[in-house]
């Protein structure tokens, strides 16, 4: 009897080892980096009566990390120390996406840079947010989509696995986008690459009536890297692309989610200590050369953060708040206004950022 019980236990252990080993093998073998310099398809239907951007005019641009339409003000995320690995439900995801699209349209902007847009992801119940946004803007805007990361099915947390994730960045333009390119950013190697996954920015070219180009760069830098040199490498690569375009005489705007404290010391501004949160380090502003400048939105008379740490539902008195969304802009562009739109994090763990700009020549 004892031998039979022991045999059963050993068989169960063997099955468990095979299952775990098989899963680890699946994750390792399925891992891949998305190709660099990937040419992106331009969709949509920008009005053909306004093909080129006119440098004599003033334009509006809205930037927003929509957090895969999961982060209502009551949502907390396990990677931030919170509770959930998935949106509350498929219905909740769709409802929040519709609210996000209403908010975007209310800005009435000429250009949009949007990050963390999901499709075929377990965490957002396979809601195709790319298609929803394209359908919403299609009659007036050209659009591009670049995949930021494409992960295998991750069985963590065990009680509600985050599963497979497919997310990217979308760019919308009321003027024709002539071409778009996805650039793969440096990331960590080893096991850490399975946590922070792939990262990218997209380079979108829009002709201007003076024979140059408005180059819109939509970015989403690493969030959970434990290697500071990766942050430096990512910023250096981004700056290198911007310098190349600026040297050609083009107008360059890079915007999105930097996942770094663009204000340098957000806790002192927003009044909640950040000593327990090491993921958002100050932006290395010393890396920005002449001709380019970092613009972080801040109204000192009424400071509004662009992001909250999602370790708990939104509470302005206890949530760690900071500004990680902003722009690097070439000096042939003049920033007219720059502000964070205060949504009280009703739809995402990020607030939208609105930029109004003109051309300095």
mmCIF file of C-alpha atoms in Angstrom:
data_model
loop_
_atom_site.group_PDB
_atom_site.id
_atom_site.type_symbol
_atom_site.label_atom_id
_atom_site.label_comp_id
_atom_site.label_asym_id
_atom_site.label_seq_id
_atom_site.Cartn_x
_atom_site.Cartn_y
_atom_site.Cartn_z
ATOM 1 C CA UNK A 1 0.000 0.000 0.000
ATOM 2 C CA UNK A 2 2.792 2.406 0.966
ATOM 3 C CA UNK A 3 4.640 1.612 -2.274
ATOM 4 C CA UNK A 4 1.504 2.345 -4.310
ATOM 5 C CA UNK A 5 1.033 5.710 -2.604
ATOM 6 C CA UNK A 6 4.700 6.559 -3.137
ATOM 7 C CA UNK A 7 4.431 5.584 -6.811
ATOM 8 C CA UNK A 8 1.399 7.857 -7.261
ATOM 9 C CA UNK A 9 3.208 10.745 -5.561
ATOM 10 C CA UNK A 10 6.250 10.276 -7.770
ATOM 11 C CA UNK A 11 4.072 10.163 -10.895
ATOM 12 C CA UNK A 12 2.305 13.369 -9.855
ATOM 13 C CA UNK A 13 5.658 15.050 -9.207
ATOM 14 C CA UNK A 14 6.911 13.885 -12.610
ATOM 15 C CA UNK A 15 3.784 15.240 -14.327
ATOM 16 C CA UNK A 16 4.191 18.559 -12.519
ATOM 17 C CA UNK A 17 7.859 18.771 -13.554
ATOM 18 C CA UNK A 18 6.938 18.000 -17.170
ATOM 19 C CA UNK A 19 4.149 20.588 -17.183
ATOM 20 C CA UNK A 20 6.307 23.316 -15.616
ATOM 21 C CA UNK A 21 9.270 22.416 -17.817
ATOM 22 C CA UNK A 22 7.081 22.386 -20.899
ATOM 23 C CA UNK A 23 5.653 25.794 -20.061
ATOM 24 C CA UNK A 24 9.089 27.298 -19.402
ATOM 25 C CA UNK A 25 10.235 25.857 -22.717
ATOM 26 C CA UNK A 26 7.201 27.385 -24.452
ATOM 27 C CA UNK A 27 7.926 30.835 -23.008
ATOM 28 C CA UNK A 28 11.615 30.663 -23.933
ATOM 29 C CA UNK A 29 11.044 29.335 -27.442
ATOM 30 C CA UNK A 30 8.185 31.710 -28.246
ATOM 31 C CA UNK A 31 10.144 34.804 -27.195
ATOM 32 C CA UNK A 32 11.133 37.060 -30.048
ATOM 33 C CA UNK A 33 11.964 40.685 -30.662
ATOM 34 C CA UNK A 34 9.986 42.568 -33.252
ATOM 35 C CA UNK A 35 12.126 43.559 -36.221
ATOM 36 C CA UNK A 36 13.697 46.996 -36.197
ATOM 37 C CA UNK A 37 13.047 49.459 -39.039
ATOM 38 C CA UNK A 38 9.644 47.926 -39.708
ATOM 39 C CA UNK A 39 7.674 49.888 -42.304
ATOM 40 C CA UNK A 40 4.160 50.558 -40.995
ATOM 41 C CA UNK A 41 0.975 50.732 -43.016
ATOM 42 C CA UNK A 42 -0.754 54.096 -43.142
ATOM 43 C CA UNK A 43 -4.514 53.757 -42.744
ATOM 44 C CA UNK A 44 -7.392 56.169 -42.475
ATOM 45 C CA UNK A 45 -8.535 58.975 -44.708
ATOM 46 C CA UNK A 46 -7.092 62.419 -43.975
ATOM 47 C CA UNK A 47 -8.815 65.094 -46.085
ATOM 48 C CA UNK A 48 -7.052 65.425 -49.422
ATOM 49 C CA UNK A 49 -7.767 69.164 -49.477
ATOM 50 C CA UNK A 50 -5.186 69.671 -46.720
ATOM 51 C CA UNK A 51 -2.395 67.296 -47.698
ATOM 52 C CA UNK A 52 0.455 69.314 -46.213
ATOM 53 C CA UNK A 53 0.962 70.961 -42.840
ATOM 54 C CA UNK A 54 1.067 74.741 -43.180
ATOM 55 C CA UNK A 55 3.916 76.266 -41.086
ATOM 56 C CA UNK A 56 2.050 79.582 -40.889
ATOM 57 C CA UNK A 57 -0.701 78.001 -38.760
ATOM 58 C CA UNK A 58 -1.047 76.885 -35.145
ATOM 59 C CA UNK A 59 -1.776 73.207 -34.438
ATOM 60 C CA UNK A 60 -3.046 71.118 -31.531
ATOM 61 C CA UNK A 61 -1.657 67.746 -30.477
ATOM 62 C CA UNK A 62 -3.023 65.451 -27.767
ATOM 63 C CA UNK A 63 -0.971 62.683 -26.168
ATOM 64 C CA UNK A 64 -2.389 59.917 -23.969
ATOM 65 C CA UNK A 65 -1.391 56.526 -22.622
ATOM 66 C CA UNK A 66 -4.841 54.917 -22.355
ATOM 67 C CA UNK A 67 -3.690 51.975 -20.191
ATOM 68 C CA UNK A 68 -5.361 49.274 -22.352
ATOM 69 C CA UNK A 69 -8.724 50.742 -21.265
ATOM 70 C CA UNK A 70 -8.550 48.978 -17.901
ATOM 71 C CA UNK A 71 -7.536 51.722 -15.499
ATOM 72 C CA UNK A 72 -10.676 53.344 -14.216
ATOM 73 C CA UNK A 73 -10.151 55.330 -11.044
ATOM 74 C CA UNK A 74 -11.023 52.156 -9.084
ATOM 75 C CA UNK A 75 -8.472 49.928 -10.836
ATOM 76 C CA UNK A 76 -5.144 48.823 -9.360
ATOM 77 C CA UNK A 77 -2.500 46.815 -11.238
ATOM 78 C CA UNK A 78 -0.487 43.925 -9.802
ATOM 79 C CA UNK A 79 2.806 45.064 -11.399
ATOM 80 C CA UNK A 80 2.419 48.341 -9.483
ATOM 81 C CA UNK A 81 1.652 46.530 -6.225
ATOM 82 C CA UNK A 82 -2.113 46.501 -6.780
ATOM 83 C CA UNK A 83 -4.775 43.822 -7.043
ATOM 84 C CA UNK A 84 -5.713 43.141 -10.669
ATOM 85 C CA UNK A 85 -3.936 41.690 -13.699
ATOM 86 C CA UNK A 86 -6.856 42.161 -16.091
ATOM 87 C CA UNK A 87 -9.533 44.743 -16.779
ATOM 88 C CA UNK A 88 -12.695 44.275 -14.730
ATOM 89 C CA UNK A 89 -14.563 42.636 -17.641
ATOM 90 C CA UNK A 90 -14.946 42.722 -21.411
ATOM 91 C CA UNK A 91 -18.002 44.940 -21.058
ATOM 92 C CA UNK A 92 -16.102 47.314 -18.763
ATOM 93 C CA UNK A 93 -13.218 47.474 -21.262
ATOM 94 C CA UNK A 94 -15.544 48.398 -24.135
ATOM 95 C CA UNK A 95 -17.385 50.950 -22.019
ATOM 96 C CA UNK A 96 -14.132 52.582 -20.940
ATOM 97 C CA UNK A 97 -12.813 52.601 -24.536
ATOM 98 C CA UNK A 98 -15.941 54.415 -25.654
ATOM 99 C CA UNK A 99 -15.451 57.004 -22.899
ATOM 100 C CA UNK A 100 -11.786 57.402 -23.899
ATOM 101 C CA UNK A 101 -12.747 57.981 -27.540
ATOM 102 C CA UNK A 102 -15.356 60.561 -26.520
ATOM 103 C CA UNK A 103 -12.689 62.342 -24.498
ATOM 104 C CA UNK A 104 -10.219 62.273 -27.394
ATOM 105 C CA UNK A 105 -12.747 63.726 -29.821
ATOM 106 C CA UNK A 106 -13.609 66.468 -27.332
ATOM 107 C CA UNK A 107 -10.023 67.754 -27.624
ATOM 108 C CA UNK A 108 -10.600 68.479 -31.325
ATOM 109 C CA UNK A 109 -6.862 68.127 -32.005
ATOM 110 C CA UNK A 110 -5.024 67.987 -35.312
ATOM 111 C CA UNK A 111 -2.731 65.173 -34.165
ATOM 112 C CA UNK A 112 -2.941 62.395 -31.570
ATOM 113 C CA UNK A 113 -0.227 60.232 -30.020
ATOM 114 C CA UNK A 114 -1.753 57.294 -28.127
ATOM 115 C CA UNK A 115 0.059 54.540 -26.220
ATOM 116 C CA UNK A 116 -0.820 51.159 -24.695
ATOM 117 C CA UNK A 117 -3.487 50.273 -27.225
ATOM 118 C CA UNK A 118 -4.351 46.561 -27.001
ATOM 119 C CA UNK A 119 -5.502 43.948 -29.485
ATOM 120 C CA UNK A 120 -5.895 40.203 -28.901
ATOM 121 C CA UNK A 121 -4.720 40.564 -25.288
ATOM 122 C CA UNK A 122 -5.898 38.423 -22.393
ATOM 123 C CA UNK A 123 -5.771 41.364 -19.995
ATOM 124 C CA UNK A 124 -8.294 43.352 -22.067
ATOM 125 C CA UNK A 125 -10.488 40.361 -22.992
ATOM 126 C CA UNK A 126 -9.369 40.423 -26.650
ATOM 127 C CA UNK A 127 -11.127 43.722 -27.328
ATOM 128 C CA UNK A 128 -9.598 45.154 -30.513
ATOM 129 C CA UNK A 129 -8.845 48.686 -29.348
ATOM 130 C CA UNK A 130 -6.829 49.402 -32.505
ATOM 131 C CA UNK A 131 -9.895 48.793 -34.677
ATOM 132 C CA UNK A 132 -12.133 50.793 -32.335
ATOM 133 C CA UNK A 133 -9.859 53.832 -32.528
ATOM 134 C CA UNK A 134 -9.392 53.540 -36.284
ATOM 135 C CA UNK A 135 -13.139 53.302 -36.830
ATOM 136 C CA UNK A 136 -13.660 56.316 -34.590
ATOM 137 C CA UNK A 137 -11.188 58.542 -36.476
ATOM 138 C CA UNK A 138 -11.169 57.007 -39.942
ATOM 139 C CA UNK A 139 -13.221 59.597 -41.838
ATOM 140 C CA UNK A 140 -10.950 62.513 -40.868
ATOM 141 C CA UNK A 141 -7.492 61.191 -39.971
ATOM 142 C CA UNK A 142 -4.617 59.144 -41.300
ATOM 143 C CA UNK A 143 -3.318 56.638 -38.757
ATOM 144 C CA UNK A 144 -0.437 54.287 -38.030
ATOM 145 C CA UNK A 145 0.018 51.528 -35.472
ATOM 146 C CA UNK A 146 3.300 50.091 -34.217
ATOM 147 C CA UNK A 147 3.396 47.065 -31.918
ATOM 148 C CA UNK A 148 5.243 47.890 -28.721
ATOM 149 C CA UNK A 149 5.261 44.364 -27.306
ATOM 150 C CA UNK A 150 3.960 40.925 -28.225
ATOM 151 C CA UNK A 151 4.316 38.441 -25.369
ATOM 152 C CA UNK A 152 3.691 34.757 -24.808
ATOM 153 C CA UNK A 153 0.983 33.616 -22.377
ATOM 154 C CA UNK A 154 2.311 34.400 -18.898
ATOM 155 C CA UNK A 155 0.833 32.283 -16.090
ATOM 156 C CA UNK A 156 1.154 34.993 -13.466
ATOM 157 C CA UNK A 157 -0.479 35.752 -11.105
ATOM 158 C CA UNK A 158 -1.573 32.110 -10.791
ATOM 159 C CA UNK A 159 -5.120 32.936 -9.702
ATOM 160 C CA UNK A 160 -5.716 35.264 -12.668
ATOM 161 C CA UNK A 161 -2.857 35.114 -15.192
ATOM 162 C CA UNK A 162 -2.175 38.219 -17.219
ATOM 163 C CA UNK A 163 -1.879 35.884 -20.213
ATOM 164 C CA UNK A 164 -0.644 37.090 -23.589
ATOM 165 C CA UNK A 165 -0.289 40.800 -24.293
ATOM 166 C CA UNK A 166 -0.250 42.615 -27.602
ATOM 167 C CA UNK A 167 -0.062 46.386 -27.344
ATOM 168 C CA UNK A 168 1.277 49.299 -29.292
ATOM 169 C CA UNK A 169 1.277 52.990 -30.116
ATOM 170 C CA UNK A 170 -1.146 54.726 -32.485
ATOM 171 C CA UNK A 171 -0.650 58.020 -34.273
ATOM 172 C CA UNK A 172 -3.443 60.048 -35.890
ATOM 173 C CA UNK A 173 -2.972 63.006 -38.217
ATOM 174 C CA UNK A 174 -5.482 65.291 -39.904
ATOM 175 C CA UNK A 175 -2.863 65.834 -42.625
ATOM 176 C CA UNK A 176 -1.536 63.001 -44.765
ATOM 177 C CA UNK A 177 1.074 60.752 -43.180
ATOM 178 C CA UNK A 178 3.520 60.077 -45.994
ATOM 179 C CA UNK A 179 5.300 57.165 -44.295
ATOM 180 C CA UNK A 180 5.872 55.567 -40.898
ATOM 181 C CA UNK A 181 8.668 53.439 -39.432
ATOM 182 C CA UNK A 182 8.840 51.385 -36.224
ATOM 183 C CA UNK A 183 12.145 51.523 -34.356
ATOM 184 C CA UNK A 184 13.013 48.854 -31.767
ATOM 185 C CA UNK A 185 14.518 50.267 -28.587
ATOM 186 C CA UNK A 186 17.294 48.619 -26.550
ATOM 187 C CA UNK A 187 15.919 46.449 -23.727
ATOM 188 C CA UNK A 188 17.344 44.287 -20.954
ATOM 189 C CA UNK A 189 18.580 40.785 -21.629
ATOM 190 C CA UNK A 190 18.172 37.691 -19.451
ATOM 191 C CA UNK A 191 14.994 36.987 -17.500
ATOM 192 C CA UNK A 192 14.173 40.706 -17.180
ATOM 193 C CA UNK A 193 13.190 40.844 -20.849
ATOM 194 C CA UNK A 194 10.115 38.733 -20.054
ATOM 195 C CA UNK A 195 8.870 41.362 -17.592
ATOM 196 C CA UNK A 196 9.453 44.566 -19.521
ATOM 197 C CA UNK A 197 9.045 43.000 -22.956
ATOM 198 C CA UNK A 198 9.721 44.837 -26.204
ATOM 199 C CA UNK A 199 9.734 48.628 -26.574
ATOM 200 C CA UNK A 200 9.598 50.973 -29.544
ATOM 201 C CA UNK A 201 8.897 54.361 -31.016
ATOM 202 C CA UNK A 202 7.357 55.140 -34.390
ATOM 203 C CA UNK A 203 8.597 57.818 -36.782
ATOM 204 C CA UNK A 204 5.722 59.383 -38.726
ATOM 205 C CA UNK A 205 6.468 61.739 -41.629
ATOM 206 C CA UNK A 206 4.004 64.468 -42.600
ATOM 207 C CA UNK A 207 4.873 66.843 -45.482
ATOM 208 C CA UNK A 208 4.836 70.594 -44.862
ATOM 209 C CA UNK A 209 4.031 73.221 -47.466
ATOM 210 C CA UNK A 210 7.541 74.713 -47.228
ATOM 211 C CA UNK A 211 9.088 71.518 -48.581
ATOM 212 C CA UNK A 212 10.134 70.063 -45.237
ATOM 213 C CA UNK A 213 8.508 67.449 -42.994
ATOM 214 C CA UNK A 214 6.828 67.440 -39.616
ATOM 215 C CA UNK A 215 8.245 64.312 -37.984
ATOM 216 C CA UNK A 216 6.009 63.002 -35.187
ATOM 217 C CA UNK A 217 7.672 60.389 -32.976
ATOM 218 C CA UNK A 218 5.318 58.365 -30.804
ATOM 219 C CA UNK A 219 7.153 56.647 -27.934
ATOM 220 C CA UNK A 220 6.626 54.313 -25.009
ATOM 221 C CA UNK A 221 9.869 53.703 -23.121
ATOM 222 C CA UNK A 222 10.586 50.908 -20.629
ATOM 223 C CA UNK A 223 8.626 50.807 -17.395
ATOM 224 C CA UNK A 224 10.146 48.119 -15.183
ATOM 225 C CA UNK A 225 13.803 48.004 -16.200
ATOM 226 C CA UNK A 226 16.277 47.353 -13.372
ATOM 227 C CA UNK A 227 19.269 48.441 -15.453
ATOM 228 C CA UNK A 228 19.776 52.216 -15.640
ATOM 229 C CA UNK A 229 22.047 51.840 -18.655
ATOM 230 C CA UNK A 230 19.056 50.675 -20.706
ATOM 231 C CA UNK A 231 17.252 53.936 -19.974
ATOM 232 C CA UNK A 232 20.301 55.869 -21.153
ATOM 233 C CA UNK A 233 20.577 53.770 -24.319
ATOM 234 C CA UNK A 234 16.900 54.283 -25.136
ATOM 235 C CA UNK A 235 17.113 58.058 -24.714
ATOM 236 C CA UNK A 236 20.332 58.218 -26.739
ATOM 237 C CA UNK A 237 18.762 56.273 -29.596
ATOM 238 C CA UNK A 238 15.696 58.530 -29.589
ATOM 239 C CA UNK A 239 17.861 61.653 -29.520
ATOM 240 C CA UNK A 240 19.951 60.272 -32.382
ATOM 241 C CA UNK A 241 16.874 59.905 -34.586
ATOM 242 C CA UNK A 242 15.711 63.407 -33.693
ATOM 243 C CA UNK A 243 19.114 64.922 -34.457
ATOM 244 C CA UNK A 244 19.171 63.270 -37.887
ATOM 245 C CA UNK A 245 15.784 64.760 -38.746
ATOM 246 C CA UNK A 246 16.634 68.177 -37.309
ATOM 247 C CA UNK A 247 19.853 68.254 -39.355
ATOM 248 C CA UNK A 248 17.727 67.826 -42.498
ATOM 249 C CA UNK A 249 15.777 70.954 -41.545
ATOM 250 C CA UNK A 250 12.671 69.029 -40.503
ATOM 251 C CA UNK A 251 10.366 69.925 -37.619
ATOM 252 C CA UNK A 252 10.533 67.230 -34.927
ATOM 253 C CA UNK A 253 8.210 66.395 -32.034
ATOM 254 C CA UNK A 254 8.759 63.276 -29.894
ATOM 255 C CA UNK A 255 5.980 62.640 -27.406
ATOM 256 C CA UNK A 256 4.491 59.920 -25.277
ATOM 257 C CA UNK A 257 5.135 57.919 -22.138
ATOM 258 C CA UNK A 258 8.772 58.308 -21.080
ATOM 259 C CA UNK A 259 8.287 56.303 -17.844
ATOM 260 C CA UNK A 260 10.674 58.762 -16.183
ATOM 261 C CA UNK A 261 10.025 61.699 -13.889
ATOM 262 C CA UNK A 262 10.115 64.585 -16.359
ATOM 263 C CA UNK A 263 9.818 67.147 -13.577
ATOM 264 C CA UNK A 264 12.833 65.759 -11.728
ATOM 265 C CA UNK A 265 11.156 65.756 -8.310
ATOM 266 C CA UNK A 266 7.433 65.123 -8.729
ATOM 267 C CA UNK A 267 6.861 64.177 -5.053
ATOM 268 C CA UNK A 268 7.774 67.700 -3.936
ATOM 269 C CA UNK A 269 5.274 69.142 -6.416
ATOM 270 C CA UNK A 270 2.321 66.805 -5.891
ATOM 271 C CA UNK A 271 2.813 66.238 -2.182
ATOM 272 C CA UNK A 272 2.942 62.424 -1.957
ATOM 273 C CA UNK A 273 6.218 60.726 -1.098
ATOM 274 C CA UNK A 274 7.819 58.577 -3.780
ATOM 275 C CA UNK A 275 10.426 56.862 -1.602
ATOM 276 C CA UNK A 276 8.675 53.492 -1.957
ATOM 277 C CA UNK A 277 8.531 53.765 -5.761
ATOM 278 C CA UNK A 278 11.851 53.500 -7.562
ATOM 279 C CA UNK A 279 10.582 52.770 -11.080
ATOM 280 C CA UNK A 280 10.408 56.380 -12.256
ATOM 281 C CA UNK A 281 13.826 58.008 -12.078
ATOM 282 C CA UNK A 282 14.495 61.633 -13.094
ATOM 283 C CA UNK A 283 14.865 62.109 -16.836
ATOM 284 C CA UNK A 284 18.552 62.455 -17.882
ATOM 285 C CA UNK A 285 18.098 65.928 -19.313
ATOM 286 C CA UNK A 286 21.871 66.322 -19.768
ATOM 287 C CA UNK A 287 21.615 63.947 -22.740
ATOM 288 C CA UNK A 288 19.569 66.446 -24.767
ATOM 289 C CA UNK A 289 21.795 68.430 -27.162
ATOM 290 C CA UNK A 290 21.445 71.933 -28.546
ATOM 291 C CA UNK A 291 18.545 72.264 -30.960
ATOM 292 C CA UNK A 292 16.267 70.026 -28.892
ATOM 293 C CA UNK A 293 14.467 70.686 -25.623
ATOM 294 C CA UNK A 294 12.474 68.682 -23.063
ATOM 295 C CA UNK A 295 8.988 70.030 -22.347
ATOM 296 C CA UNK A 296 7.238 68.700 -19.241
ATOM 297 C CA UNK A 297 3.713 70.040 -18.605
ATOM 298 C CA UNK A 298 3.391 71.887 -15.309
ATOM 299 C CA UNK A 299 1.194 74.703 -14.033
ATOM 300 C CA UNK A 300 2.668 75.638 -10.644
ATOM 301 C CA UNK A 301 -0.510 77.490 -9.692
ATOM 302 C CA UNK A 302 -2.529 74.314 -10.231
ATOM 303 C CA UNK A 303 -0.200 71.309 -10.662
ATOM 304 C CA UNK A 304 -1.836 68.274 -12.293
ATOM 305 C CA UNK A 305 0.122 64.993 -12.576
ATOM 306 C CA UNK A 306 0.125 63.016 -15.805
ATOM 307 C CA UNK A 307 0.329 59.620 -14.072
ATOM 308 C CA UNK A 308 -0.552 57.851 -10.840
ATOM 309 C CA UNK A 309 1.022 54.716 -9.401
ATOM 310 C CA UNK A 310 -1.727 52.105 -9.630
ATOM 311 C CA UNK A 311 -1.089 50.203 -6.400
ATOM 312 C CA UNK A 312 -4.545 51.202 -5.179
ATOM 313 C CA UNK A 313 -7.673 52.974 -6.456
ATOM 314 C CA UNK A 314 -7.256 56.692 -7.123
ATOM 315 C CA UNK A 315 -6.926 58.827 -4.032
ATOM 316 C CA UNK A 316 -5.125 62.168 -4.484
ATOM 317 C CA UNK A 317 -4.067 62.120 -0.830
ATOM 318 C CA UNK A 318 -2.309 58.741 -0.909
ATOM 319 C CA UNK A 319 -1.496 57.784 -4.524
ATOM 320 C CA UNK A 320 2.044 58.496 -5.672
ATOM 321 C CA UNK A 321 1.708 61.025 -8.519
ATOM 322 C CA UNK A 322 4.184 62.233 -11.094
ATOM 323 C CA UNK A 323 4.546 63.517 -14.634
ATOM 324 C CA UNK A 324 6.084 61.032 -17.067
ATOM 325 C CA UNK A 325 4.259 62.141 -20.213
ATOM 326 C CA UNK A 326 5.610 65.020 -22.256
ATOM 327 C CA UNK A 327 7.689 66.000 -25.269
ATOM 328 C CA UNK A 328 11.131 66.603 -26.698
ATOM 329 C CA UNK A 329 10.832 69.240 -29.425
ATOM 330 C CA UNK A 330 13.192 70.805 -31.943
ATOM 331 C CA UNK A 331 13.832 74.537 -31.642
ATOM 332 C CA UNK A 332 12.228 75.326 -35.017
ATOM 333 C CA UNK A 333 8.905 74.659 -33.286
ATOM 334 C CA UNK A 334 7.405 77.076 -30.770
ATOM 335 C CA UNK A 335 5.385 75.721 -27.851
ATOM 336 C CA UNK A 336 2.351 77.963 -27.421
ATOM 337 C CA UNK A 337 0.699 76.071 -24.543
ATOM 338 C CA UNK A 338 1.301 72.767 -22.784
ATOM 339 C CA UNK A 339 -0.960 71.312 -20.114
ATOM 340 C CA UNK A 340 -2.133 68.138 -18.441
ATOM 341 C CA UNK A 341 -5.873 67.584 -18.838
ATOM 342 C CA UNK A 342 -7.264 66.732 -15.404
ATOM 343 C CA UNK A 343 -9.568 63.725 -15.833
ATOM 344 C CA UNK A 344 -9.037 62.616 -12.210
ATOM 345 C CA UNK A 345 -7.749 59.361 -13.752
ATOM 346 C CA UNK A 346 -11.290 58.319 -14.593
ATOM 347 C CA UNK A 347 -10.294 56.313 -17.687
ATOM 348 C CA UNK A 348 -6.578 55.532 -17.376
ATOM 349 C CA UNK A 349 -3.682 55.685 -14.939
ATOM 350 C CA UNK A 350 -2.494 58.547 -17.158
ATOM 351 C CA UNK A 351 -4.041 61.933 -17.767
ATOM 352 C CA UNK A 352 -3.950 63.270 -21.334
ATOM 353 C CA UNK A 353 -1.413 65.946 -22.242
ATOM 354 C CA UNK A 354 -2.336 68.736 -24.659
ATOM 355 C CA UNK A 355 0.184 70.664 -26.749
ATOM 356 C CA UNK A 356 -0.481 73.706 -28.916
ATOM 357 C CA UNK A 357 2.416 74.596 -31.188
ATOM 358 C CA UNK A 358 3.464 76.797 -34.076
ATOM 359 C CA UNK A 359 6.501 76.877 -36.329
ATOM 360 C CA UNK A 360 9.447 79.108 -35.535
ATOM 361 C CA UNK A 361 11.001 78.750 -38.972
#
